[in-house]
Amino acid sequence: MACHYQYTEIRNTIAELANLLKDMNALTADIHSESDFKILLNAIAVCLNK
């Protein structure tokens, strides 16, 4: 029975990880520098306002 619980926990953790990865910012440092970090700052502001 313990194995079933571990598999469930692993599946849930993988699902959470997938959600985090899909929302990751994949822009390069050069892109951020060129935009004065506006894209990054806006994304942070959106997350903080949730």
CSV table of N, CA and C in Angstrom, one decimal:
chain,number,residue,atom,x,y,z
A,1,MET,N,0.8,-1.2,0.0
A,1,MET,CA,0.0,0.0,0.0
A,1,MET,C,0.9,1.3,0.0
A,2,ALA,N,2.0,1.2,0.6
A,2,ALA,CA,2.9,2.4,0.7
A,2,ALA,C,3.4,2.7,-0.7
A,3,CYS,N,3.6,1.7,-1.5
A,3,CYS,CA,4.1,2.0,-2.9
A,3,CYS,C,3.1,2.8,-3.7
A,4,HIS,N,1.8,2.4,-3.5
A,4,HIS,CA,0.7,3.2,-4.2
A,4,HIS,C,0.8,4.6,-3.8
A,5,TYR,N,0.9,4.9,-2.6
A,5,TYR,CA,1.0,6.3,-2.1
A,5,TYR,C,2.2,7.0,-2.7
A,6,GLN,N,3.3,6.3,-2.8
A,6,GLN,CA,4.5,7.0,-3.3
A,6,GLN,C,4.3,7.3,-4.8
A,7,TYR,N,3.7,6.4,-5.6
A,7,TYR,CA,3.5,6.6,-7.0
A,7,TYR,C,2.6,7.8,-7.2
A,8,THR,N,1.5,7.9,-6.3
A,8,THR,CA,0.6,9.0,-6.4
A,8,THR,C,1.3,10.3,-6.1
A,9,GLU,N,2.2,10.3,-5.1
A,9,GLU,CA,2.9,11.5,-4.7
A,9,GLU,C,3.9,11.9,-5.8
A,10,ILE,N,4.5,11.0,-6.5
A,10,ILE,CA,5.4,11.2,-7.6
A,10,ILE,C,4.7,11.8,-8.7
A,11,ARG,N,3.5,11.2,-9.1
A,11,ARG,CA,2.7,11.8,-10.2
A,11,ARG,C,2.3,13.2,-9.9
A,12,ASN,N,1.9,13.5,-8.7
A,12,ASN,CA,1.5,14.9,-8.3
A,12,ASN,C,2.6,15.8,-8.4
A,13,THR,N,3.8,15.4,-8.0
A,13,THR,CA,5.0,16.2,-8.0
A,13,THR,C,5.4,16.5,-9.4
A,14,ILE,N,5.3,15.5,-10.3
A,14,ILE,CA,5.7,15.7,-11.7
A,14,ILE,C,4.7,16.7,-12.4
A,15,ALA,N,3.4,16.6,-12.0
A,15,ALA,CA,2.4,17.5,-12.6
A,15,ALA,C,2.7,18.9,-12.1
A,16,GLU,N,3.0,19.1,-10.9
A,16,GLU,CA,3.4,20.5,-10.4
A,16,GLU,C,4.6,21.0,-11.1
A,17,LEU,N,5.6,20.2,-11.3
A,17,LEU,CA,6.9,20.6,-12.0
A,17,LEU,C,6.6,21.0,-13.4
A,18,ALA,N,5.7,20.2,-14.1
A,18,ALA,CA,5.4,20.5,-15.5
A,18,ALA,C,4.7,21.9,-15.5
A,19,ASN,N,3.8,22.2,-14.6
A,19,ASN,CA,3.1,23.5,-14.5
A,19,ASN,C,4.1,24.6,-14.3
A,20,LEU,N,5.1,24.4,-13.5
A,20,LEU,CA,6.1,25.4,-13.2
A,20,LEU,C,7.0,25.6,-14.5
A,21,LEU,N,7.4,24.5,-15.1
A,21,LEU,CA,8.2,24.6,-16.3
A,21,LEU,C,7.5,25.3,-17.5
A,22,LYS,N,6.3,25.1,-17.6
A,22,LYS,CA,5.6,25.7,-18.8
A,22,LYS,C,5.4,27.2,-18.6
A,23,ASP,N,5.5,27.7,-17.4
A,23,ASP,CA,5.4,29.1,-17.1
A,23,ASP,C,6.7,29.8,-17.0
A,24,MET,N,7.8,29.1,-17.2
A,24,MET,CA,9.2,29.7,-17.0
A,24,MET,C,9.5,30.7,-18.1
A,25,ASN,N,10.2,31.7,-17.7
A,25,ASN,CA,10.6,32.7,-18.6
A,25,ASN,C,11.8,32.2,-19.3
A,26,ALA,N,11.7,32.1,-20.6
A,26,ALA,CA,12.8,31.5,-21.4
A,26,ALA,C,13.6,32.6,-22.2
A,27,LEU,N,13.4,33.8,-21.9
A,27,LEU,CA,14.0,34.9,-22.6
A,27,LEU,C,15.5,35.0,-22.1
A,28,THR,N,16.4,35.4,-23.0
A,28,THR,CA,17.8,35.5,-22.7
A,28,THR,C,18.1,36.8,-22.0
A,29,ALA,N,19.3,36.9,-21.4
A,29,ALA,CA,19.7,38.1,-20.8
A,29,ALA,C,19.8,39.3,-21.8
A,30,ASP,N,20.2,39.0,-23.0
A,30,ASP,CA,20.3,40.1,-24.0
A,30,ASP,C,18.9,40.6,-24.3
A,31,ILE,N,17.9,39.8,-24.4
A,31,ILE,CA,16.5,40.2,-24.7
A,31,ILE,C,16.1,41.1,-23.5
A,32,HIS,N,16.3,40.7,-22.3
A,32,HIS,CA,15.9,41.5,-21.2
A,32,HIS,C,16.6,42.9,-21.2
A,33,SER,N,17.9,42.9,-21.4
A,33,SER,CA,18.7,44.1,-21.5
A,33,SER,C,18.1,45.1,-22.5
A,34,GLU,N,17.8,44.6,-23.7
A,34,GLU,CA,17.3,45.4,-24.8
A,34,GLU,C,16.0,46.0,-24.4
A,35,SER,N,15.2,45.4,-23.6
A,35,SER,CA,13.9,45.9,-23.2
A,35,SER,C,13.9,46.6,-21.9
A,36,ASP,N,15.1,46.8,-21.3
A,36,ASP,CA,15.2,47.4,-20.0
A,36,ASP,C,14.4,46.6,-18.9
A,37,PHE,N,14.4,45.3,-19.2
A,37,PHE,CA,13.8,44.3,-18.2
A,37,PHE,C,12.3,44.5,-18.1
A,38,LYS,N,11.6,45.3,-19.0
A,38,LYS,CA,10.2,45.5,-18.9
A,38,LYS,C,9.4,44.3,-18.9
A,39,ILE,N,9.7,43.3,-19.8
A,39,ILE,CA,9.0,42.1,-19.9
A,39,ILE,C,9.0,41.3,-18.6
A,40,LEU,N,10.2,41.2,-18.0
A,40,LEU,CA,10.4,40.5,-16.8
A,40,LEU,C,9.7,41.2,-15.6
A,41,LEU,N,9.9,42.5,-15.5
A,41,LEU,CA,9.2,43.2,-14.5
A,41,LEU,C,7.7,43.1,-14.5
A,42,ASN,N,7.2,43.2,-15.8
A,42,ASN,CA,5.7,43.0,-15.9
A,42,ASN,C,5.3,41.6,-15.5
A,43,ALA,N,6.0,40.6,-15.8
A,43,ALA,CA,5.7,39.2,-15.4
A,43,ALA,C,5.7,39.1,-13.9
A,44,ILE,N,6.6,39.7,-13.3
A,44,ILE,CA,6.7,39.7,-11.8
A,44,ILE,C,5.5,40.4,-11.2
A,45,ALA,N,5.2,41.6,-11.7
A,45,ALA,CA,4.0,42.3,-11.3
A,45,ALA,C,2.7,41.5,-11.4
A,46,VAL,N,2.6,40.9,-12.5
A,46,VAL,CA,1.4,40.0,-12.7
A,46,VAL,C,1.3,38.9,-11.7
A,47,CYS,N,2.4,38.3,-11.4
A,47,CYS,CA,2.4,37.2,-10.4
A,47,CYS,C,2.1,37.7,-9.0
A,48,LEU,N,2.7,38.8,-8.7
A,48,LEU,CA,2.4,39.4,-7.4
A,48,LEU,C,1.0,39.9,-7.2
A,49,ASN,N,0.3,40.2,-8.3
A,49,ASN,CA,-1.1,40.7,-8.2
A,49,ASN,C,-2.1,39.6,-8.2
A,50,LYS,N,-1.6,38.3,-8.3
A,50,LYS,CA,-2.6,37.2,-8.3
A,50,LYS,C,-3.2,36.9,-6.9
